[in-house]
CSV table of C-alpha atoms and ligand atoms in Angstrom, one decimal:
chain,number,residue,atom,x,y,z
A,536,MET,CA,0.0,0.0,0.0
A,537,LYS,CA,1.3,3.5,-0.8
A,538,LYS,CA,2.4,5.3,2.3
A,539,LYS,CA,0.5,8.4,3.2
A,540,SER,CA,1.7,12.0,3.0
A,541,PHE,CA,1.9,14.3,6.1
A,542,TYR,CA,1.9,17.9,6.9
A,543,LEU,CA,3.4,19.4,10.1
A,544,LEU,CA,2.0,22.4,11.9
A,545,THR,CA,4.2,23.7,14.7
A,546,TYR,CA,3.3,25.9,17.7
A,547,GLY,CA,5.4,27.0,20.7
A,548,CYS,CA,9.1,27.1,21.3
A,549,GLN,CA,12.3,26.2,19.5
A,550,MET,CA,12.3,22.8,21.1
A,551,ASN,CA,8.9,22.1,19.4
A,552,GLU,CA,10.4,23.4,16.1
A,553,TYR,CA,13.2,20.9,16.5
A,554,ASP,CA,10.8,18.1,17.5
A,555,SER,CA,8.7,18.7,14.4
A,556,ARG,CA,11.8,18.0,12.3
A,557,LEU,CA,12.4,14.9,14.4
A,558,ILE,CA,8.9,13.7,13.6
A,559,ALA,CA,9.6,14.5,10.0
A,560,GLU,CA,12.6,12.2,10.2
A,561,ILE,CA,10.7,9.4,12.0
A,562,LEU,CA,7.9,9.4,9.5
A,563,SER,CA,10.1,9.8,6.4
A,564,LYS,CA,12.2,6.8,7.5
A,565,GLU,CA,9.0,4.7,7.5
A,566,GLY,CA,8.1,5.8,4.0
A,567,TYR,CA,5.7,8.6,4.7
A,568,LYS,CA,6.2,11.7,2.5
A,569,GLU,CA,6.2,15.3,3.8
A,570,VAL,CA,4.2,17.9,1.9
A,571,LYS,CA,4.3,21.6,2.4
A,572,ASP,CA,0.7,22.2,1.5
A,573,GLU,CA,-1.8,21.1,4.1
A,574,SER,CA,-4.6,20.5,1.6
A,575,LYS,CA,-2.4,17.9,-0.1
A,576,ALA,CA,-1.8,15.9,3.1
A,577,ASP,CA,-3.4,12.6,4.2
A,578,ILE,CA,-2.2,13.3,7.8
A,579,ILE,CA,-2.0,16.6,9.6
A,580,VAL,CA,0.2,16.6,12.7
A,581,MET,CA,-0.2,19.5,15.0
A,582,ASN,CA,2.8,20.0,17.3
A,583,THR,CA,1.4,22.0,20.2
A,584,CYS,CA,2.3,24.1,23.2
A,585,SER,CA,0.7,24.4,26.6
A,586,VAL,CA,2.8,27.2,28.2
A,587,ARG,CA,-0.1,29.7,28.0
A,588,LYS,CA,-3.9,29.1,27.7
A,589,HIS,CA,-3.9,31.2,24.6
A,590,ALA,CA,-1.6,28.8,22.8
A,591,GLU,CA,-4.0,25.9,23.6
A,592,GLN,CA,-7.1,27.9,22.5
A,593,ARG,CA,-5.5,28.6,19.1
A,594,VAL,CA,-5.0,24.9,18.6
A,595,VAL,CA,-8.5,24.0,19.5
A,596,GLY,CA,-9.7,26.7,17.0
A,597,ARG,CA,-7.4,25.3,14.3
A,598,THR,CA,-8.6,21.7,14.9
A,599,GLY,CA,-12.1,23.0,14.3
A,600,ASP,CA,-11.1,24.6,11.0
A,601,LEU,CA,-9.4,21.4,9.9
A,602,GLN,CA,-12.7,19.5,10.1
A,603,ARG,CA,-13.7,21.4,6.9
A,604,LEU,CA,-10.8,19.8,5.0
A,605,ARG,CA,-12.3,16.5,6.0
A,606,GLU,CA,-15.4,17.2,4.1
A,607,ASP,CA,-13.4,16.9,0.8
A,608,LYS,CA,-11.1,14.2,2.2
A,609,PRO,CA,-13.0,11.9,4.5
A,610,GLY,CA,-9.9,9.8,5.3
A,611,LEU,CA,-7.9,12.7,6.6
A,612,ILE,CA,-6.0,11.9,9.8
A,613,ILE,CA,-5.5,14.7,12.4
A,614,GLY,CA,-2.9,14.1,15.1
A,615,LEU,CA,-2.1,16.2,18.1
A,616,VAL,CA,1.4,15.9,19.5
A,617,GLY,CA,3.6,17.9,21.8
A,618,CYS,CA,3.1,19.5,25.2
A,619,MET,CA,-0.6,20.2,24.9
A,620,ALA,CA,-1.2,16.6,23.8
A,621,GLN,CA,0.7,15.3,26.8
A,622,ASN,CA,-1.3,17.7,29.1
A,623,LEU,CA,-4.6,16.4,27.7
A,624,ILE,CA,-3.5,12.8,27.9
A,625,ASP,CA,-2.5,13.2,31.6
A,626,LYS,CA,-5.8,14.9,32.4
A,627,GLY,CA,-7.7,12.2,30.5
A,628,GLU,CA,-9.2,14.8,28.1
A,629,LYS,CA,-9.8,14.8,24.4
A,630,ILE,CA,-10.4,17.3,21.6
A,631,LYS,CA,-13.2,16.6,19.1
A,632,GLY,CA,-12.0,15.7,15.6
A,633,VAL,CA,-8.5,14.5,16.7
A,634,ASP,CA,-7.6,11.0,15.7
A,635,PHE,CA,-4.5,10.5,17.8
A,636,MET,CA,-2.5,12.2,20.6
A,637,VAL,CA,1.2,11.6,21.4
A,638,GLY,CA,3.3,13.4,23.9
A,639,PRO,CA,7.0,14.6,23.4
A,640,ASP,CA,8.5,11.3,24.6
A,641,ASN,CA,6.6,8.9,22.2
A,642,TYR,CA,7.3,10.3,18.8
A,643,GLU,CA,8.9,7.0,17.6
A,644,GLU,CA,5.5,5.4,18.1
A,645,ILE,CA,3.7,7.7,15.6
A,646,PRO,CA,4.2,5.5,12.5
A,647,ARG,CA,2.8,2.5,14.4
A,648,ILE,CA,-0.2,4.5,15.6
A,649,ILE,CA,-1.0,5.8,12.2
A,650,ASP,CA,-0.7,2.3,10.7
A,651,GLY,CA,-3.0,1.1,13.4
A,652,LEU,CA,-5.6,3.7,12.7
A,653,ASP,CA,-6.5,2.2,9.3
A,654,SER,CA,-7.7,-1.0,10.9
A,655,LEU,CA,-9.2,0.7,13.9
A,656,ASP,CA,-11.3,3.0,11.8
A,657,SER,CA,-9.8,6.2,13.1
A,658,LEU,CA,-9.9,5.6,16.8
A,659,ALA,CA,-8.1,8.1,19.0
A,660,MET,CA,-4.9,6.6,20.5
A,661,VAL,CA,-3.5,7.7,23.8
A,662,ILE,CA,-0.2,6.6,25.3
A,663,LYS,CA,2.1,7.8,28.0
A,664,LYS,CA,5.7,7.5,29.1
A,665,GLU,CA,6.8,8.3,32.6
A,666,LYS,CA,10.0,10.1,31.8
A,667,THR,CA,11.7,12.1,29.1
A,668,ILE,CA,13.7,10.1,26.5
A,669,LEU,CA,16.6,11.2,24.5
A,670,TYR,CA,16.0,9.9,20.9
A,671,GLU,CA,19.6,8.8,20.9
A,672,GLY,CA,21.0,8.5,17.3
A,673,VAL,CA,17.8,9.9,15.8
A,674,TYR,CA,18.5,13.3,14.3
A,675,ALA,CA,16.1,15.9,13.0
A,676,ARG,CA,15.5,16.1,9.2
A,677,GLN,CA,16.4,19.7,8.5
A,678,ASP,CA,14.5,21.8,6.0
A,679,ASN,CA,16.6,24.9,6.4
A,680,SER,CA,19.8,25.2,4.5
A,681,VAL,CA,21.5,27.7,6.8
A,682,SER,CA,20.5,27.2,10.4
A,683,ALA,CA,19.7,24.2,12.7
A,684,PHE,CA,18.7,23.6,16.3
A,685,VAL,CA,20.5,20.9,18.3
A,686,PRO,CA,19.2,19.9,21.7
A,687,VAL,CA,21.7,19.2,24.4
A,688,MET,CA,19.1,18.0,26.9
A,689,ARG,CA,15.4,17.1,27.1
A,690,GLY,CA,12.9,17.8,29.8
A,691,CYS,CA,13.0,20.1,32.7
A,692,GLU,CA,12.9,19.9,36.5
A,693,ASN,CA,13.4,23.4,37.6
A,694,PHE,CA,9.7,23.8,38.6
A,695,CYS,CA,9.3,27.5,38.2
A,696,THR,CA,5.9,27.8,39.8
A,697,TYR,CA,4.1,29.2,36.8
A,698,CYS,CA,5.4,26.7,34.3
A,699,ILE,CA,3.7,23.6,32.9
A,700,VAL,CA,6.8,22.2,31.2
A,701,PRO,CA,8.2,20.0,34.0
A,702,TYR,CA,4.8,18.3,34.0
A,703,VAL,CA,4.6,17.5,30.3
A,704,ARG,CA,8.3,17.0,29.7
A,705,VAL,CA,9.0,15.1,32.9
A,706,GLY,CA,12.5,14.8,34.3
A,707,LEU,CA,15.7,16.1,32.9
A,708,GLN,CA,18.0,14.0,30.6
A,709,MET,CA,21.3,15.1,29.3
A,710,ARG,CA,22.4,14.0,25.8
A,711,SER,CA,25.9,12.6,25.7
A,712,SER,CA,28.5,15.0,24.3
A,713,LYS,CA,29.3,12.3,21.7
A,714,ASP,CA,25.7,12.2,20.4
A,715,ILE,CA,25.5,16.0,20.3
A,716,LEU,CA,28.8,16.3,18.4
A,717,ASN,CA,27.7,13.6,15.9
A,718,GLU,CA,24.5,15.5,15.1
A,719,VAL,CA,26.5,18.7,14.8
A,720,ARG,CA,29.1,17.1,12.4
A,721,GLY,CA,26.3,15.7,10.3
A,722,LEU,CA,24.7,19.1,9.9
A,723,LEU,CA,28.0,20.8,9.0
A,724,LYS,CA,28.6,18.2,6.3
A,725,LYS,CA,25.2,19.1,4.9
A,726,GLY,CA,26.3,22.8,4.7
A,727,ILE,CA,24.6,24.2,7.8
A,728,LYS,CA,26.3,27.4,9.0
A,729,GLU,CA,24.5,28.3,12.2
A,730,ILE,CA,23.8,26.1,15.1
A,731,ILE,CA,21.7,26.9,18.1
A,732,LEU,CA,22.1,24.6,21.1
A,733,LEU,CA,18.8,24.0,22.8
A,734,GLY,CA,17.4,23.2,26.2
A,735,GLN,CA,14.6,24.4,28.5
A,736,SER,CA,17.5,25.4,30.8
A,737,VAL,CA,20.4,24.9,28.4
A,738,ASN,CA,23.2,26.1,30.5
A,739,GLN,CA,22.3,23.5,33.2
A,740,TYR,CA,23.9,21.0,30.8
A,741,ASP,CA,26.2,18.5,32.5
A,742,ASP,CA,26.6,14.9,31.4
A,743,SER,CA,29.0,14.3,34.3
A,744,LYS,CA,32.0,14.6,32.0
A,745,VAL,CA,31.3,17.9,30.2
A,746,ASP,CA,29.4,20.9,31.5
A,747,PHE,CA,27.7,23.6,29.4
A,748,PRO,CA,30.7,25.9,28.9
A,749,GLY,CA,32.5,22.7,27.9
A,750,ILE,CA,30.1,21.5,25.3
A,751,LEU,CA,29.7,25.1,23.9
A,752,LYS,CA,33.5,25.2,23.5
A,753,MET,CA,33.6,21.8,21.9
A,754,VAL,CA,31.0,22.8,19.3
A,755,SER,CA,32.7,26.1,18.7
A,756,GLU,CA,35.9,24.2,17.8
A,757,THR,CA,34.1,22.6,14.8
A,758,SER,CA,33.8,24.4,11.5
A,759,VAL,CA,30.4,26.0,12.5
A,760,SER,CA,30.2,29.7,11.4
A,761,ARG,CA,27.8,30.9,14.0
A,762,LEU,CA,26.9,29.3,17.4
A,763,GLY,CA,24.3,30.3,19.9
A,764,PHE,CA,22.3,28.7,22.7
A,765,PHE,CA,18.8,29.1,24.1
A,766,THR,CA,17.3,29.4,26.7
A,767,SER,CA,19.6,30.1,29.7
A,768,HIS,CA,18.7,30.1,33.3
A,769,PRO,CA,20.3,33.0,35.3
A,770,TYR,CA,21.0,30.5,38.2
A,771,TYR,CA,23.3,28.4,36.0
A,772,THR,CA,25.1,31.3,34.3
A,773,THR,CA,28.7,31.2,35.4
A,774,GLN,CA,31.8,33.3,34.8
A,775,LYS,CA,33.2,30.2,32.9
A,776,LEU,CA,30.3,30.5,30.5
A,777,ILE,CA,30.8,34.2,30.0
A,778,ASP,CA,34.5,33.6,29.3
A,779,VAL,CA,33.7,30.9,26.7
A,780,ILE,CA,31.3,33.3,24.9
A,781,ALA,CA,33.9,36.0,25.0
A,782,GLU,CA,36.6,33.9,23.6
A,783,GLY,CA,34.7,32.0,20.9
A,784,GLU,CA,35.1,33.8,17.6
A,785,ASN,CA,32.1,32.0,16.1
A,786,ILE,CA,29.9,32.3,19.2
A,787,TYR,CA,27.1,34.9,19.1
A,788,LYS,CA,27.7,37.8,21.4
A,789,TRP,CA,24.3,37.3,22.7
A,790,ILE,CA,22.7,35.7,25.7
A,791,HIS,CA,19.0,35.2,26.4
A,792,LEU,CA,18.5,35.5,30.2
A,793,PRO,CA,14.9,35.3,31.3
A,794,LEU,CA,14.5,37.7,34.2
A,795,GLN,CA,10.7,37.1,34.6
A,796,SER,CA,10.2,39.8,37.3
A,797,GLY,CA,12.1,42.7,38.9
A,798,SER,CA,10.6,42.1,42.4
A,799,ASN,CA,12.4,39.8,44.8
A,800,LYS,CA,9.1,38.9,46.4
A,801,ILE,CA,7.7,37.7,43.1
A,802,LEU,CA,11.0,36.0,42.1
A,803,LYS,CA,10.8,34.0,45.3
A,804,LYS,CA,7.2,33.0,44.6
A,805,MET,CA,8.2,32.0,41.1
A,806,ASN,CA,11.0,29.7,42.6
A,807,ARG,CA,13.5,31.4,40.3
A,808,LYS,CA,16.5,30.8,42.6
A,809,TYR,CA,18.0,34.3,42.2
A,810,THR,CA,17.4,37.8,43.4
A,811,LYS,CA,17.3,41.0,41.3
A,812,GLU,CA,20.6,42.0,42.9
A,813,ARG,CA,22.2,38.7,41.8
A,814,TYR,CA,20.7,39.1,38.4
A,815,MET,CA,22.1,42.7,38.1
A,816,GLU,CA,25.5,41.4,39.2
A,817,LEU,CA,25.4,38.8,36.4
A,818,ILE,CA,24.6,41.5,33.8
A,819,SER,CA,27.4,43.7,35.1
A,820,LYS,CA,29.9,40.9,34.9
A,821,THR,CA,28.8,39.9,31.4
A,822,ARG,CA,29.0,43.5,30.1
A,823,GLU,CA,32.3,44.0,31.7
A,824,LYS,CA,33.8,41.0,29.9
A,825,ILE,CA,31.8,41.5,26.6
A,826,PRO,CA,30.9,45.1,26.3
A,827,ASN,CA,29.0,44.8,23.0
A,828,ILE,CA,26.9,41.8,24.1
A,829,SER,CA,23.2,41.7,23.2
A,830,LEU,CA,21.0,40.8,26.2
A,831,THR,CA,17.5,39.5,25.7
A,832,THR,CA,14.9,38.4,28.3
A,833,ASP,CA,11.4,37.1,29.1
A,834,ILE,CA,9.1,38.9,31.5
A,835,ILE,CA,5.8,37.8,33.0
A,836,VAL,CA,3.4,40.5,34.3
A,837,GLY,CA,0.5,39.9,36.7
A,838,PHE,CA,1.9,36.8,38.5
A,839,PRO,CA,-0.4,36.1,41.5
A,840,GLY,CA,0.2,38.7,44.3
A,841,GLU,CA,2.0,41.1,42.0
A,842,THR,CA,1.3,44.6,43.4
A,843,ASP,CA,1.7,47.9,41.6
A,844,GLU,CA,5.0,48.3,43.6
A,845,ASP,CA,6.3,44.9,42.4
A,846,PHE,CA,5.4,45.9,38.8
A,847,GLN,CA,7.2,49.2,39.2
A,848,GLU,CA,10.3,47.3,40.3
A,849,THR,CA,10.1,45.4,37.0
A,850,MET,CA,9.8,48.7,35.0
A,851,GLU,CA,12.8,50.1,36.9
A,852,ILE,CA,15.1,47.2,36.2
A,853,MET,CA,14.0,47.1,32.5
A,854,LYS,CA,15.0,50.8,32.2
A,855,GLU,CA,18.2,50.2,34.0
A,856,ILE,CA,19.4,47.1,32.1
A,857,GLN,CA,18.1,48.2,28.7
A,858,PHE,CA,17.6,44.8,27.1
A,859,ASP,CA,18.1,44.5,23.3
A,860,PHE,CA,14.9,42.5,23.1
A,861,ALA,CA,12.2,41.1,25.5
A,862,TYR,CA,9.4,38.6,25.2
A,863,MET,CA,6.7,40.0,27.4
A,864,PHE,CA,3.7,38.0,28.6
A,865,LYS,CA,0.7,38.3,30.8
A,866,TYR,CA,0.7,35.5,33.4
A,867,SER,CA,-1.5,32.6,32.3
A,868,ASP,CA,-3.0,30.4,35.0
A,869,ARG,CA,-2.0,26.8,34.3
A,870,GLU,CA,-3.7,23.9,36.0
A,871,ARG,CA,-1.2,21.5,37.6
A,872,THR,CA,1.4,24.2,38.3
A,873,SER,CA,1.8,25.4,41.9
A,874,ALA,CA,1.1,29.0,41.1
A,875,TYR,CA,-2.4,27.8,40.1
A,876,ASN,CA,-3.1,27.7,43.8
A,877,LEU,CA,-1.6,31.1,44.6
A,878,LYS,CA,-3.7,34.1,45.4
A,879,PRO,CA,-4.6,36.8,44.9
A,880,LYS,CA,-5.0,36.5,41.1
A,881,ILE,CA,-4.5,39.7,39.2
A,882,PRO,CA,-7.5,40.8,37.1
A,883,GLU,CA,-7.1,40.6,33.3
A,884,SER,CA,-7.6,44.3,32.9
A,885,VAL,CA,-4.7,45.1,35.3
A,886,LYS,CA,-2.4,42.5,33.6
A,887,ALA,CA,-3.2,44.1,30.2
A,888,LYS,CA,-2.5,47.6,31.5
A,889,ARG,CA,0.9,46.5,33.0
A,890,LEU,CA,1.8,44.6,29.8
A,891,ALA,CA,1.0,47.6,27.6
A,892,GLU,CA,3.1,49.9,29.9
A,893,LEU,CA,6.1,47.5,29.8
A,894,ILE,CA,5.9,47.0,26.0
A,895,GLU,CA,5.8,50.8,25.4
A,896,ILE,CA,9.0,51.3,27.3
A,897,GLN,CA,10.8,48.3,25.9
A,898,HIS,CA,9.9,49.2,22.4
A,899,LYS,CA,11.5,52.7,22.9
A,900,ILE,CA,14.6,51.0,24.2
A,901,ILE,CA,14.9,48.7,21.2
A,902,ARG,CA,14.4,51.6,18.8
A,903,ILE,CA,17.2,53.6,20.5
A,904,LYS,CA,19.5,50.6,20.6
A,905,ASN,CA,18.9,49.9,16.9
A,906,GLU,CA,19.4,53.6,15.9
A,907,GLN,CA,22.8,53.4,17.5
A,908,LEU,CA,23.7,50.8,14.8
A,909,ILE,CA,23.2,53.3,12.0
A,910,GLY,CA,26.5,54.0,10.4
A,911,THR,CA,28.3,50.9,11.8
A,912,ILE,CA,29.7,48.0,9.9
A,913,GLN,CA,28.3,44.6,10.8
A,914,GLU,CA,29.2,41.1,9.9
A,915,VAL,CA,26.0,39.5,8.8
A,916,LEU,CA,25.1,35.8,8.2
A,917,VAL,CA,22.7,35.9,5.3
A,918,GLU,CA,19.6,33.6,5.8
A,919,TYR,CA,17.1,34.1,3.1
A,920,LYS,CA,15.5,36.5,0.6
A,921,GLY,CA,12.6,38.4,2.1
A,922,ARG,CA,9.1,38.3,0.7
A,923,LYS,CA,8.2,41.0,-2.0
A,924,ASN,CA,11.9,41.1,-2.9
A,925,ASN,CA,12.7,43.6,-0.2
A,926,GLY,CA,16.3,42.5,0.4
A,927,TRP,CA,18.0,39.6,2.3
A,928,ARG,CA,17.3,38.7,5.9
A,929,GLY,CA,20.4,38.0,8.0
A,930,LYS,CA,21.8,38.2,11.5
A,931,THR,CA,24.6,40.2,13.1
A,932,LYS,CA,27.2,38.8,15.5
A,933,GLN,CA,24.8,40.0,18.2
A,934,ASN,CA,22.0,37.8,16.7
A,935,LYS,CA,20.1,40.9,15.6
A,936,ILE,CA,17.9,40.6,12.5
A,937,VAL,CA,18.8,43.0,9.7
A,938,VAL,CA,17.6,43.4,6.1
A,939,VAL,CA,20.4,43.9,3.6
A,940,GLU,CA,20.6,44.9,-0.1
A,941,GLY,CA,23.2,43.5,-2.4
A,942,LYS,CA,24.5,40.4,-4.2
A,943,THR,CA,24.8,37.5,-1.9
A,944,LEU,CA,23.5,34.0,-1.2
A,945,PRO,CA,22.0,32.2,1.8
A,946,GLY,CA,24.7,31.1,4.2
A,947,GLU,CA,27.2,33.7,3.2
A,948,ILE,CA,28.8,36.0,5.8
A,949,VAL,CA,29.0,39.6,4.4
A,950,LYS,CA,30.1,43.0,5.7
A,951,VAL,CA,27.2,45.4,5.9
A,952,LYS,CA,27.0,49.1,6.4
A,953,ILE,CA,23.8,49.9,8.4
A,954,THR,CA,22.1,52.8,6.7
A,955,GLY,CA,18.8,53.1,8.5
A,956,LEU,CA,15.8,51.5,10.2
A,957,ASN,CA,12.7,50.0,8.6
A,958,GLY,CA,10.2,50.1,11.5
A,959,TRP,CA,12.8,49.2,14.0
A,960,THR,CA,14.7,46.6,11.9
A,961,PRO,CA,18.1,47.8,10.9
A,962,CYS,CA,18.7,47.9,7.2
A,963,GLY,CA,21.9,48.2,5.2
A,964,VAL,CA,24.0,47.5,2.1
A,965,ILE,CA,26.6,44.9,1.5
A,966,ILE,CA,30.0,46.5,1.2
A,967,ASP,CA,32.2,43.4,1.3
A,968,LYS,CA,31.9,39.7,0.9
A,969,GLY,CA,33.4,39.2,4.4
A,970,LYS,CA,34.8,35.8,5.3
A,971,ASN,CA,33.0,32.6,4.5
A,972,THR,CA,34.1,30.0,6.9
B,1094,5AD,N1,2.2,32.4,31.9
B,1094,5AD,C1,2.8,33.4,31.2
B,1094,5AD,N2,4.0,33.2,30.7
B,1094,5AD,C2,4.7,32.0,30.9
B,1094,5AD,N3,5.9,31.5,30.6
B,1094,5AD,C3,6.0,30.3,31.1
B,1094,5AD,N4,4.9,29.9,31.7
B,1094,5AD,C4,4.0,31.0,31.7
B,1094,5AD,C5,2.7,31.2,32.2
B,1094,5AD,N5,2.1,30.3,32.9
B,1094,5AD,C6,6.8,32.3,29.9
B,1094,5AD,C7,8.1,32.5,30.6
B,1094,5AD,C8,9.1,31.6,29.9
B,1094,5AD,C9,8.6,31.7,28.5
B,1094,5AD,C10,9.0,30.6,27.6
B,1094,5AD,O1,7.2,31.7,28.7
B,1094,5AD,O2,8.5,33.9,30.5
B,1094,5AD,O3,10.4,32.1,30.0
B,1095,SF4,FE1,8.0,24.6,24.3
B,1095,SF4,FE2,7.2,24.7,26.9
B,1095,SF4,FE3,5.5,25.3,25.0
B,1095,SF4,FE4,6.3,22.8,25.4
B,1095,SF4,S1,5.1,24.0,26.8
B,1095,SF4,S2,6.1,23.8,23.4
B,1095,SF4,S3,8.4,23.1,26.0
B,1095,SF4,S4,7.3,26.4,25.5
């Protein structure tokens, strides 16, 4: 029988993006064929996120929309995978119109489940594993010619009180440095230029022989042109790590350090394991060693018990640090987390007001920072041609997105003169081919 075609739809974080490519590899190896147009697919796999309620609601909405495709294609299979799938499985819940659900630790079972569906007449399948697995020796099937993610660990056990991840990706497992380097070498052979090491708390990596600064250094000693990592936990950020970033010629001068809140009272309730003073000290040490480093962060407003004063402390620290970029969220109450039981909850209207205030100030900071780039020369890794032919998209050594004009190709590193901003995105012209290692 001819194997079916599949289409992958991805929500959520970089780990989910990686996992979708892992699923692509697992299905392709079994003879299934990936298509890039969902209307041509026999199977639609939705890789989902449960970090905020909004992410889950979007998936429910999309599942409803997909039922319309079924009218033309009665045999269409719809699968839900990822963190939200695991969350539903654990709670014993289902979504109407979904044929199978698989959590992040059971992806190798997907082909068997799909094969089984034929004979079971599209029955929903639910399975569970107790602990995170590493998929040793199974490497994601890349569909980007320039850049790739490589996880160094899977799962999380930090238990920040707002976060669902430790419940849906249970436990923490370190990949061996050997397996990581094998995946990296394979990617480099295929021409990949940029590698981003991944983990829910990536700098916690330690396989008992090699720690995170160690694996970062090992990967930087390969022929990779650009190397980054995401997402760091301030608690595990050490001077040794800062030194490795400073010394690695091909390592992005960028670190994403989620602060979450500027109030010590809230940080404690979040179980973040640092104070704002300790965080500030880390920023000072980092900037001292690497003055041009780009610092980015995540902030949650409206955590249970957050007063106006607590929020003002977050505003103050944001003004003081001047992050290059920030992902800013309203707290979303997640069943199963311990913050779910914390009171008082902050009204939606207050959360929305605080978020708007924070976004306004952060956007001003980004604009000022990007204006400072005008007139400078930047080394840019070219990624792809933008839509509507409006130049090439690339990234500076600080991992800042820029749009550049000139003759180049994806994967090239070029020297660019920044000439202005488009919105807040720096734009420039290629003045030299740069080096192409
Ligand atoms: N509500 C809002 N934001 C959250 N995040 C994690 N859990 C929640 C939640 N319950 C944010 C954190 C984290 C980022 C990936 O998502 O800021 O760093
Ligand atoms: Fe990623 Fe966490 Fe969302 Fe899962 S719940 S997709 S790990 S952000």
